[in-house]
Coordinates of N, CA and C in Angstrom, one line a residue:
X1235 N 0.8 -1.2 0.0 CA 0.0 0.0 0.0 C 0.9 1.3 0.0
X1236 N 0.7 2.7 -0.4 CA 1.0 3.7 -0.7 C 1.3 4.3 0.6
X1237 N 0.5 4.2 1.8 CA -0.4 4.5 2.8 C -1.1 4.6 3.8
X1238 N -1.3 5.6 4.7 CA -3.0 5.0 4.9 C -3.9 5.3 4.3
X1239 N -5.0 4.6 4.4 CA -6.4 4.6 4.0 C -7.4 4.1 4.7
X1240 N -8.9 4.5 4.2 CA -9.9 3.8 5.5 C -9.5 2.8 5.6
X1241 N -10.6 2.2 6.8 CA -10.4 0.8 7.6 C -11.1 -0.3 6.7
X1242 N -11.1 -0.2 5.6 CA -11.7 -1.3 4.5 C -11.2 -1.4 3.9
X1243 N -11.8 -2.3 2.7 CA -11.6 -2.8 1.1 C -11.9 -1.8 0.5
X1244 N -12.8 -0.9 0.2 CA -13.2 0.1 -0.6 C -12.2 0.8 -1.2
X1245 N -12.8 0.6 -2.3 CA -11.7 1.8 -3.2 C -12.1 2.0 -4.8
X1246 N -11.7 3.1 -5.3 CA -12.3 3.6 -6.7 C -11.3 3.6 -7.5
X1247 N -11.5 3.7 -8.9 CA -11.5 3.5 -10.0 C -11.9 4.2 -10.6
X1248 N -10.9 5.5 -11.0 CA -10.8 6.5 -12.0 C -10.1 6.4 -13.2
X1249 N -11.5 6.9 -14.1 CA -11.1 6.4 -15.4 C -11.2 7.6 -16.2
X1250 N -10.2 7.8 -17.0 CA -10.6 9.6 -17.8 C -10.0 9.2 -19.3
X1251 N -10.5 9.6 -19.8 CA -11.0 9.0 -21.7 C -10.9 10.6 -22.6
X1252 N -10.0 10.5 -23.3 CA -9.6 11.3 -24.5 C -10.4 11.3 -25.7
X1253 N -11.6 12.4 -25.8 CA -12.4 12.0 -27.1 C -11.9 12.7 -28.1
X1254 N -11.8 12.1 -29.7 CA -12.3 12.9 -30.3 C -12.5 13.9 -30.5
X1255 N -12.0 15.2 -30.6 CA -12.7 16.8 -31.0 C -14.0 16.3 -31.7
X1256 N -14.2 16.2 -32.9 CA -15.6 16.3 -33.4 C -16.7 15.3 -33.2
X1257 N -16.8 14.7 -32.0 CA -16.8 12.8 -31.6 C -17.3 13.2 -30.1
X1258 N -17.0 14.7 -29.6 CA -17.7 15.0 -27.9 C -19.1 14.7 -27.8
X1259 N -19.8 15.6 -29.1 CA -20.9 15.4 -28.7 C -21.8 14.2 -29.0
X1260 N -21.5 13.4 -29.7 CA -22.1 11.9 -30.0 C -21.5 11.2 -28.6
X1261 N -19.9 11.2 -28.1 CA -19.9 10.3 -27.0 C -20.8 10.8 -25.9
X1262 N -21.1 12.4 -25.4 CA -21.5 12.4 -24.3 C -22.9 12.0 -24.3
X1263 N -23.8 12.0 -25.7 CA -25.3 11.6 -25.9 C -25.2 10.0 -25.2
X1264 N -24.3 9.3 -26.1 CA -24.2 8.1 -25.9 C -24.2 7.6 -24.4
X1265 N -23.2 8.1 -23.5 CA -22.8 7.9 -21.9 C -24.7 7.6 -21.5
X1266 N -25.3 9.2 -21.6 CA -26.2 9.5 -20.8 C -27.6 8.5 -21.9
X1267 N -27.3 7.9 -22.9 CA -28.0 7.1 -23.3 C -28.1 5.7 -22.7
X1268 N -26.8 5.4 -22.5 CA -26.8 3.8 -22.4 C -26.1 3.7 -21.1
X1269 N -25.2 4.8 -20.2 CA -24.9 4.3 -18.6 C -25.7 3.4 -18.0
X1270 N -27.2 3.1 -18.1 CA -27.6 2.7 -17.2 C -27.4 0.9 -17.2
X1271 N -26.8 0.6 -18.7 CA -26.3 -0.4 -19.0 C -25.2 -0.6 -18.1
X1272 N -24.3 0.1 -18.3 CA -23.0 -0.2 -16.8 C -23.5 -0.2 -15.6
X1273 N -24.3 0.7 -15.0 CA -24.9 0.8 -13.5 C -25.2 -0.3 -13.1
X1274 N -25.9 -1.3 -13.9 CA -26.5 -2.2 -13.4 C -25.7 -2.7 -12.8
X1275 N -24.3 -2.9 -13.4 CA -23.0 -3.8 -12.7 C -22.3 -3.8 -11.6
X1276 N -22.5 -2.2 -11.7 CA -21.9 -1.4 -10.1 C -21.8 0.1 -9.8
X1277 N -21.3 0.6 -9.1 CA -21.9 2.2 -8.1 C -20.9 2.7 -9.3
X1278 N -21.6 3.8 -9.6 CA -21.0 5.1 -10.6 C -21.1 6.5 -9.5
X1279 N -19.7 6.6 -9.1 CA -20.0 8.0 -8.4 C -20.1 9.4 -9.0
X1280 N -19.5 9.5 -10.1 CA -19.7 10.5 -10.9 C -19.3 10.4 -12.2
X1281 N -20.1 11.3 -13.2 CA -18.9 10.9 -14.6 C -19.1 13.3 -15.6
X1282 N -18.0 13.3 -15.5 CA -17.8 14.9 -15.9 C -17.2 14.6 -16.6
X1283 N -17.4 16.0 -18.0 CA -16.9 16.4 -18.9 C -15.9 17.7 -18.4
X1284 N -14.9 17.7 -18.8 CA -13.8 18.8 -18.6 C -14.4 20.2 -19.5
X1285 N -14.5 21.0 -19.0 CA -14.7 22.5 -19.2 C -13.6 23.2 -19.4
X1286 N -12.4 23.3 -18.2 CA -11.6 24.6 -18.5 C -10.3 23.3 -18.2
X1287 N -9.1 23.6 -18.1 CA -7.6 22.9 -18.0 C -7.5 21.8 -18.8
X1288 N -8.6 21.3 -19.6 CA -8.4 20.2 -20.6 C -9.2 19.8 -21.3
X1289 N -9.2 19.6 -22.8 CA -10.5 19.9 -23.5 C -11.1 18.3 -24.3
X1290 N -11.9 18.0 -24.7 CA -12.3 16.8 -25.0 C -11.9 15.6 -23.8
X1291 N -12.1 15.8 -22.8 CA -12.1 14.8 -22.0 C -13.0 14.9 -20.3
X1292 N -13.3 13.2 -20.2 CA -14.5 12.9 -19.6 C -13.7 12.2 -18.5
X1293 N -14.1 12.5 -17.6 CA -13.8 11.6 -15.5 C -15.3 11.0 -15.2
X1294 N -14.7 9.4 -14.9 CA -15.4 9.0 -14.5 C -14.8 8.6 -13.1
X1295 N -16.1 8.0 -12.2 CA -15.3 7.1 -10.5 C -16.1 5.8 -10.6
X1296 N -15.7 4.8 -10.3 CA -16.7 3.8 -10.1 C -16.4 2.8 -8.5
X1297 N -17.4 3.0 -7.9 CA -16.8 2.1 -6.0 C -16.5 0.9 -6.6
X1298 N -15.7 0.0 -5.7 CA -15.7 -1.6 -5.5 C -15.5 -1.7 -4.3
X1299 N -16.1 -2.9 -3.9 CA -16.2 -2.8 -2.2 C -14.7 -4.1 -2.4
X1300 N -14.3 -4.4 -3.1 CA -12.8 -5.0 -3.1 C -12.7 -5.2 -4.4
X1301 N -11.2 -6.3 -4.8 CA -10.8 -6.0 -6.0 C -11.5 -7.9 -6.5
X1302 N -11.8 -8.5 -5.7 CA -12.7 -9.8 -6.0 C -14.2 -9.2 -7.2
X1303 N -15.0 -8.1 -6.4 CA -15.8 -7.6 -7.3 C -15.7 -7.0 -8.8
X1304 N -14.2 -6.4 -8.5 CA -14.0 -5.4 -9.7 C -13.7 -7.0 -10.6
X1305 N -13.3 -7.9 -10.1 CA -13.1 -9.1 -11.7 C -14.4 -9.7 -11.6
X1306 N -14.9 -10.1 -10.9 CA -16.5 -10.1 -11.1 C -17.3 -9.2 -12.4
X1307 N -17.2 -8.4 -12.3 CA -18.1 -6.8 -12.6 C -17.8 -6.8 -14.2
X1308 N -15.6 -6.9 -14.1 CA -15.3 -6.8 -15.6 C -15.6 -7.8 -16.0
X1309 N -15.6 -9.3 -15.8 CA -16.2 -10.4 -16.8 C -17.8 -10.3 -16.9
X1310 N -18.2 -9.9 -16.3 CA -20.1 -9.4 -16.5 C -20.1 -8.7 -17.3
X1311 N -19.2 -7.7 -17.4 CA -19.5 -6.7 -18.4 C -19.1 -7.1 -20.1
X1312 N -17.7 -8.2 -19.9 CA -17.5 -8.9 -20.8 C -18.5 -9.5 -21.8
X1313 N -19.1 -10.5 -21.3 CA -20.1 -11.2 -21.6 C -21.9 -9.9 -21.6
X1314 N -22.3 -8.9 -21.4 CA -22.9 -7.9 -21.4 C -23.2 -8.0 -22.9
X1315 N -24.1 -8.4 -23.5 CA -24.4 -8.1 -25.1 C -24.5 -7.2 -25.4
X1316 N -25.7 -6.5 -24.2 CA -26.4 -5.5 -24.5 C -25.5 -3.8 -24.6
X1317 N -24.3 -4.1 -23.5 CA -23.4 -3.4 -23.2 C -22.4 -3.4 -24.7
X1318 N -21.9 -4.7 -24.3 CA -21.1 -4.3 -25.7 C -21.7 -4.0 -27.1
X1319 N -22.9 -4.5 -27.3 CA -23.2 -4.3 -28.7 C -23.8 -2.4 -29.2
X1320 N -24.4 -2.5 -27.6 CA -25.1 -0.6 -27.7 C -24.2 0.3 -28.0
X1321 N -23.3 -0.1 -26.8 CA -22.3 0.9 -26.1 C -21.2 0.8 -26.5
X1322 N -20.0 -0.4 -26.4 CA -18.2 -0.2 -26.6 C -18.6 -0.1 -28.4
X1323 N -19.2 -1.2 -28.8 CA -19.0 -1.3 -30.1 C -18.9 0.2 -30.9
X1324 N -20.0 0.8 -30.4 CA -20.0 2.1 -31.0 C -18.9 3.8 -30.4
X1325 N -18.9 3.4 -29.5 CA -17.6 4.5 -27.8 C -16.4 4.1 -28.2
X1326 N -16.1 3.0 -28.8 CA -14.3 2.8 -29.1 C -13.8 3.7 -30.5
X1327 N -14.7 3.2 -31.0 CA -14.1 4.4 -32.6 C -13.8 6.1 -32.1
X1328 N -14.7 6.3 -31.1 CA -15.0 7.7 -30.9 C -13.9 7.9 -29.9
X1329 N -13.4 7.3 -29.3 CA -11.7 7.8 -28.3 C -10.6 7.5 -28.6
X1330 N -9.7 8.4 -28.2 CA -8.1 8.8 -28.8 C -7.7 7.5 -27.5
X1331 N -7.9 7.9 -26.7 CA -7.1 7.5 -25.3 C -7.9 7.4 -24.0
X1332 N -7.3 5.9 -23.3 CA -8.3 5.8 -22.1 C -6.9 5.6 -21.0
X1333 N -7.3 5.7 -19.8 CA -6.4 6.1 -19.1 C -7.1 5.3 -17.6
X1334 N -6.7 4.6 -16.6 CA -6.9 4.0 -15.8 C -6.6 4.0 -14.0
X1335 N -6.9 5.0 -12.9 CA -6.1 4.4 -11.3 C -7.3 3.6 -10.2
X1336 N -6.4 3.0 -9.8 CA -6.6 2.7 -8.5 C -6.5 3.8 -7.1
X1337 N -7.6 4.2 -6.7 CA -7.3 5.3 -5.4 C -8.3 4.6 -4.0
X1338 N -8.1 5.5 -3.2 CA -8.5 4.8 -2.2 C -9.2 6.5 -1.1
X1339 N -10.2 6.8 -0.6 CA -10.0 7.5 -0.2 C -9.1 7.8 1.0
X1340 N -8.4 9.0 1.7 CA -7.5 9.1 2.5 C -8.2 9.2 3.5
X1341 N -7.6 8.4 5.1 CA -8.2 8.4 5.8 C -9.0 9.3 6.8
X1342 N -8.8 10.6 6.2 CA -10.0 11.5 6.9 C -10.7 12.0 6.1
X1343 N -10.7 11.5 5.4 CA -12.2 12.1 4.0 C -13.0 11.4 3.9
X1344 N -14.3 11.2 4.0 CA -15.3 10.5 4.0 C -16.0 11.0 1.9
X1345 N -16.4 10.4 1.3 CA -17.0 11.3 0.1 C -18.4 12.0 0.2
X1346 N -18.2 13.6 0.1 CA -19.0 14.4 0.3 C -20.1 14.8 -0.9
X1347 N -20.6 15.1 -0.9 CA -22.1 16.0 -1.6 C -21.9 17.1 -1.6
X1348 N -22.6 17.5 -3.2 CA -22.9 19.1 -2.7 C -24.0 19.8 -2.5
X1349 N -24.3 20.8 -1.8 CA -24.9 20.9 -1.2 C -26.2 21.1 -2.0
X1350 N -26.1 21.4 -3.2 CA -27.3 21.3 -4.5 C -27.0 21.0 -5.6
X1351 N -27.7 20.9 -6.5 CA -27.3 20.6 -7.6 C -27.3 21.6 -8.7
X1352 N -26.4 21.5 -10.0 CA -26.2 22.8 -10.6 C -25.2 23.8 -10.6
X1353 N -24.1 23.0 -9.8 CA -22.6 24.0 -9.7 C -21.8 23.5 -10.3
X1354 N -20.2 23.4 -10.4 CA -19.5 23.1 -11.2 C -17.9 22.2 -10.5
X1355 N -17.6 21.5 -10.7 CA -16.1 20.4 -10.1 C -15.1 21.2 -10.3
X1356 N -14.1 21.2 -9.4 CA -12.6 21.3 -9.4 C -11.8 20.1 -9.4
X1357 N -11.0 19.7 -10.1 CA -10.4 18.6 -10.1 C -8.8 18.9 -9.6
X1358 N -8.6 18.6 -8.5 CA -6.9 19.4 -8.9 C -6.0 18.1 -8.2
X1359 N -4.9 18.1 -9.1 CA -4.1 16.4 -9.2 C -2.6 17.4 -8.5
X1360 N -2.4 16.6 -7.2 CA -1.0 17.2 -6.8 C -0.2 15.8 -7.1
X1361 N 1.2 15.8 -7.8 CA 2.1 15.1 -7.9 C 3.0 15.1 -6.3
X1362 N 2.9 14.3 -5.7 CA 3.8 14.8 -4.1 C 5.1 13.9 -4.7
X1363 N 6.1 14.4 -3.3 CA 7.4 13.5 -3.7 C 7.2 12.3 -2.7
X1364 N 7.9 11.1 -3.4 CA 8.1 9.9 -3.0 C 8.2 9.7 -1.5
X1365 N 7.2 8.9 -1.1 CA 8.1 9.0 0.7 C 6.2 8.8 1.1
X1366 N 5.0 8.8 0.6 CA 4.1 8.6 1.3 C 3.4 9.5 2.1
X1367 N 1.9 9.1 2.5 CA 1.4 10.3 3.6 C 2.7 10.2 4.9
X1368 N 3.7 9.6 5.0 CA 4.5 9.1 6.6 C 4.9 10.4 5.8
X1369 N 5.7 10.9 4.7 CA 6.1 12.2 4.8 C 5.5 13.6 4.7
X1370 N 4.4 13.4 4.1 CA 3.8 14.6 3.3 C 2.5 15.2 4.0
X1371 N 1.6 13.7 4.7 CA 0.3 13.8 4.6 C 0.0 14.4 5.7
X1372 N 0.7 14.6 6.7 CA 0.1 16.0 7.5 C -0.2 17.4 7.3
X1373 N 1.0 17.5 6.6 CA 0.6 19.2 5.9 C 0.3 19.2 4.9
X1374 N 0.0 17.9 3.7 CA -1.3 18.1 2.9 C -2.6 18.5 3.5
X1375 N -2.7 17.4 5.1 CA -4.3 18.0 5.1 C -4.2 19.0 6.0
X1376 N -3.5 19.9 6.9 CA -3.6 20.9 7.1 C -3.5 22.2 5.5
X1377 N -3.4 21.8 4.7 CA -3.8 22.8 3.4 C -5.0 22.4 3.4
X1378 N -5.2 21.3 3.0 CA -6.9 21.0 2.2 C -7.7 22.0 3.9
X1379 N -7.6 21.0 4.8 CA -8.4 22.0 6.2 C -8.6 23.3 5.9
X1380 N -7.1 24.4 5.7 CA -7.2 25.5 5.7 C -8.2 26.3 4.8
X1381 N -8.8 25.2 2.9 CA -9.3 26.0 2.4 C -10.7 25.5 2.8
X1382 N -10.8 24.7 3.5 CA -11.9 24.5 3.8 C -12.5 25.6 4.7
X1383 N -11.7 25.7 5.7 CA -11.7 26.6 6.7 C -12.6 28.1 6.0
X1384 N -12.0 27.8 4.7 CA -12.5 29.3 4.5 C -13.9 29.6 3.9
X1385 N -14.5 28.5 3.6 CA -16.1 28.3 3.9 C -16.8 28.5 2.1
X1386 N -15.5 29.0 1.1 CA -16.2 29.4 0.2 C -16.2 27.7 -1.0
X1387 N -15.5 26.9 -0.9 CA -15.9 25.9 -1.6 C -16.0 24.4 0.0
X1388 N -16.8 23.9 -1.0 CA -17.0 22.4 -0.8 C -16.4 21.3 -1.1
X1389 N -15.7 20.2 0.0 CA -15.0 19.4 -0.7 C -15.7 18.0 -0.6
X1390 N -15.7 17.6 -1.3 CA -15.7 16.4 -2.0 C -15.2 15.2 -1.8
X1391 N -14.1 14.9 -2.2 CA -12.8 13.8 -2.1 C -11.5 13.3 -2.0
X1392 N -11.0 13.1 -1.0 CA -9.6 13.2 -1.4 C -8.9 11.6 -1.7
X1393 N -8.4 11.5 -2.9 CA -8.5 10.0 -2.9 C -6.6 9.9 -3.3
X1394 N -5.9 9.0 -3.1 CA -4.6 8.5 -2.8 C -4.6 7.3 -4.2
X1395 N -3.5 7.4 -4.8 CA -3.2 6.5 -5.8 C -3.0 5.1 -5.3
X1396 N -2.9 3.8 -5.8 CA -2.9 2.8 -5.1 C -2.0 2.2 -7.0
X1397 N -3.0 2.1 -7.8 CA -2.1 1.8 -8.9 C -2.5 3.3 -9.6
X1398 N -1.7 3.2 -10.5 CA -0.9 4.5 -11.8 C -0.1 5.2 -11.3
X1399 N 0.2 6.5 -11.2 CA 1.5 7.1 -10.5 C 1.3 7.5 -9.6
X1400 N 2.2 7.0 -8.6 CA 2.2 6.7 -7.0 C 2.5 8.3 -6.6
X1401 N 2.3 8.4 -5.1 CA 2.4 9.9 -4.5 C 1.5 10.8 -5.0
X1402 N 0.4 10.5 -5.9 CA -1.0 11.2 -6.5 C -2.0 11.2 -6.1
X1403 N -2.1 12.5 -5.5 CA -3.2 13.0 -4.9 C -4.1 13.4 -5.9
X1404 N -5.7 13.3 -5.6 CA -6.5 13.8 -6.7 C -7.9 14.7 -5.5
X1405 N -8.0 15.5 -5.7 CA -8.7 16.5 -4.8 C -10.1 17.0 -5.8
X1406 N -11.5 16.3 -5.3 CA -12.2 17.3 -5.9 C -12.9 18.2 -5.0
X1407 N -13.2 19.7 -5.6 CA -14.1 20.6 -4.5 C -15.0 20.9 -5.6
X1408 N -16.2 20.9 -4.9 CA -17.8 21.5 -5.1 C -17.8 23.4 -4.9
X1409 N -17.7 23.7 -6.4 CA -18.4 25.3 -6.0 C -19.8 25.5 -6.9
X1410 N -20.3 26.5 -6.2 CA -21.9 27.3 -7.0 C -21.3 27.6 -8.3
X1411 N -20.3 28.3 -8.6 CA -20.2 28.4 -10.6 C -18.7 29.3 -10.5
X1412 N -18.1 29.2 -11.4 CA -16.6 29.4 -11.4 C -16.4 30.9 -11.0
X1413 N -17.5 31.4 -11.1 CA -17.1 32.8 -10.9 C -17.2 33.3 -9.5
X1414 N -17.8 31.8 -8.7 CA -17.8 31.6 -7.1 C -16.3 31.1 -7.0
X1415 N -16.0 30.5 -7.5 CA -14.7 29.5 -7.4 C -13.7 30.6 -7.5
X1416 N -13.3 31.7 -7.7 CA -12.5 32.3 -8.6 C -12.6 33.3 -7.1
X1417 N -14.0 34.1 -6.5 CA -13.5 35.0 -6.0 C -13.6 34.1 -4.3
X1418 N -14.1 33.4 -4.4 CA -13.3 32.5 -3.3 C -11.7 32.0 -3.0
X1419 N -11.2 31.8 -3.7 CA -9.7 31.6 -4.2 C -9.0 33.0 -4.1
X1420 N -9.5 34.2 -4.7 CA -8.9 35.5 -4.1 C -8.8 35.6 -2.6
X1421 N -9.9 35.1 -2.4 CA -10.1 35.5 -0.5 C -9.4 34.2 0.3
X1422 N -9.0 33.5 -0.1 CA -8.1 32.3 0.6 C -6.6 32.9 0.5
X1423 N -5.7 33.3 -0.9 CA -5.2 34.0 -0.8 C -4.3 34.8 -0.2
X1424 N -5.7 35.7 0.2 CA -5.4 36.9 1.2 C -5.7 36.7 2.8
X1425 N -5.4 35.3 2.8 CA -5.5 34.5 4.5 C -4.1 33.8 4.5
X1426 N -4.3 34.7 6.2 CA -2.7 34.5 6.3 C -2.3 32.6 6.6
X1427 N -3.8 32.3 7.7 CA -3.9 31.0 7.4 C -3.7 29.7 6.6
X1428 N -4.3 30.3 5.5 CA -4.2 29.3 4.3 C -3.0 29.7 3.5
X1429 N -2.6 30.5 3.7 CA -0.8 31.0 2.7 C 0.0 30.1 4.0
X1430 N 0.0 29.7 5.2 CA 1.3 28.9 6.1 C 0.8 28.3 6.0
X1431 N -0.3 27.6 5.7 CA -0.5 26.2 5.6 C -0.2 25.6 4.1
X1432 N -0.7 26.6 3.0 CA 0.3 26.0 2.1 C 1.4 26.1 1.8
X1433 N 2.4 27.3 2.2 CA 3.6 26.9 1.9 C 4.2 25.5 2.8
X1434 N 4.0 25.7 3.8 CA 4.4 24.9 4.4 C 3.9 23.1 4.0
X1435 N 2.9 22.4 3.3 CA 2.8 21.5 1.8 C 3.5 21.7 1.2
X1436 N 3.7 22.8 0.3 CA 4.6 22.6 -1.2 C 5.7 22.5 -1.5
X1437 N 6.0 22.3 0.1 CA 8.0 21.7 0.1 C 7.8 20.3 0.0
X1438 N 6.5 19.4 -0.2 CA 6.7 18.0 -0.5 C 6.1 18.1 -2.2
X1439 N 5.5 18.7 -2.7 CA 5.0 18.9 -4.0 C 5.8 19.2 -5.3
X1440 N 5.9 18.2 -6.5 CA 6.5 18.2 -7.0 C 5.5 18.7 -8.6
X1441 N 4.3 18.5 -8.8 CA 3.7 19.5 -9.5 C 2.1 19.4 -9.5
X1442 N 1.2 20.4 -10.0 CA 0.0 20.3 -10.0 C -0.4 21.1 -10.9
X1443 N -2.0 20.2 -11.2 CA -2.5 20.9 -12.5 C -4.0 21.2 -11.8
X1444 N -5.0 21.1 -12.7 CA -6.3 21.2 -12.2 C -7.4 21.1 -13.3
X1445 N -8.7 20.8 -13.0 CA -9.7 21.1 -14.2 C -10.5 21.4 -13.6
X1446 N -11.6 22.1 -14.8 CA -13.3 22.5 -14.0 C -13.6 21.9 -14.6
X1447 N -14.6 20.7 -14.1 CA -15.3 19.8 -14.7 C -17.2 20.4 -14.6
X1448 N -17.8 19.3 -15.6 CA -19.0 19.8 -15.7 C -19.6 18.6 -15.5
X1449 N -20.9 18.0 -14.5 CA -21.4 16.7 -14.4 C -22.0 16.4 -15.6
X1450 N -21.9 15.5 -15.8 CA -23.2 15.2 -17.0 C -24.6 14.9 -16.5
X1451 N -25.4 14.3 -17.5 CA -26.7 14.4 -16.8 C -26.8 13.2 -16.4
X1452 N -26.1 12.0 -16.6 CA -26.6 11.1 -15.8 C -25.6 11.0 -14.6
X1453 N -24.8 11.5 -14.3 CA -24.1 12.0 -13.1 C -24.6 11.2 -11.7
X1454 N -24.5 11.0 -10.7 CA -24.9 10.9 -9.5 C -24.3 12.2 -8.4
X1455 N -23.3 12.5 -8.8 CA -22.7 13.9 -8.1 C -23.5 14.8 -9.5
X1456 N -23.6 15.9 -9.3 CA -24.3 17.0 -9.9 C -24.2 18.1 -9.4

């Protein structure tokens, strides 16, 4: 293990898929046509289309309550007529690139809601340096705390790499619309709080990116 993590098996499976430029809007019809084909097999926590830091591309999460189910689930889906004949048969022509981790949430994050529906995802991926939460993960979550602290976004998830690239952290926060997200972020900022609590993280940080995601409609986060 990477870690710690909760006191279980649980753990997700993020999957983010490269479409096509002229191929978005047929695959996203398709998702919110025929998902309910995958559901049947198992929990879909959310699935977003990227808006701003990356273009043509979709995040999905899916739970396993261990990795016995996840081979369960894939040969169900294998054998799936309906799945494959609807859905891959026609979704593989239309993507460049599919991309696959194993995470786990970290053990003081429980996965959150927001508080309505109709706002918009922050996705932001910290690269940490090698060495594990034993080196890093205190003053990671004294950052994540601090912006919490500051009341203007909503967090979500903090989930820990298990397989793809190790010391990856993946952070989503819940805001009302980017232009909440934006002057919220000014006012963290300008806290003396949240400036010591992150500098004091980004001596383990080796790079970060981010996206505003958009839920789709068949979503379960929204």
């Amino acid at each position: 293990a990477t870690g710690p993590r909760q006191n279980n098996s649980v753990f997700y499976e993020i999957r983010t898929y490269d479409i096509k430029p002229s191929k978005m809007k047929e695959f996203v019809e398709m998702i919110n046509k025929y998902i309910h084909l995958r559901t049947a097999h198992s929990e879909l926590v959310g699935f977003w289309s990227a808006e701003l830091g990356a273009m043509n591309k979709v995040v999905h999460i899916w739970k396993y309550d261990n990795f016995a189910q996840r081979t369960a689930v894939r040969h169900a889906l294998a054998n799936d007529n309906d799945w494959q004949g609807k859905f891959i048969s026609a979704a593989l022509p239309l993507m460049e690139k599919q991309h696959n981790e194993v995470a786990y949430l970290v053990p003081w994050c429980q996965l959150g809601k927001p508080p309505k529906e109709g706002g918009v995802y922050e996705w932001v991926t910290f690269q940490m340096k090698p060495g594990g939460p034993a080196l890093w993960g205190e003053a990671f979550r004294a950052a994540i705390s601090a912006h919490i602290n500051t009341g203007y976004t909503k967090l979500i998830g903090v989930f820990h790499t298990e397989y793809g690239l190790l010391n990856t952290v993946h952070v989503i926060w819940w805001n009302e619309s980017p232009d909440h997200r934006a002057a919220g972020r000014h006012s963290a900022h300008e806290d003396a709080r949240v400036v010591a609590a992150v500098r004091d993280s980004v001596r383990f940080l080796e790079s970060q990116k981010n996206m505003l995601l958009i839920p789709l409609q068949c979503s379960p986060l929204k």
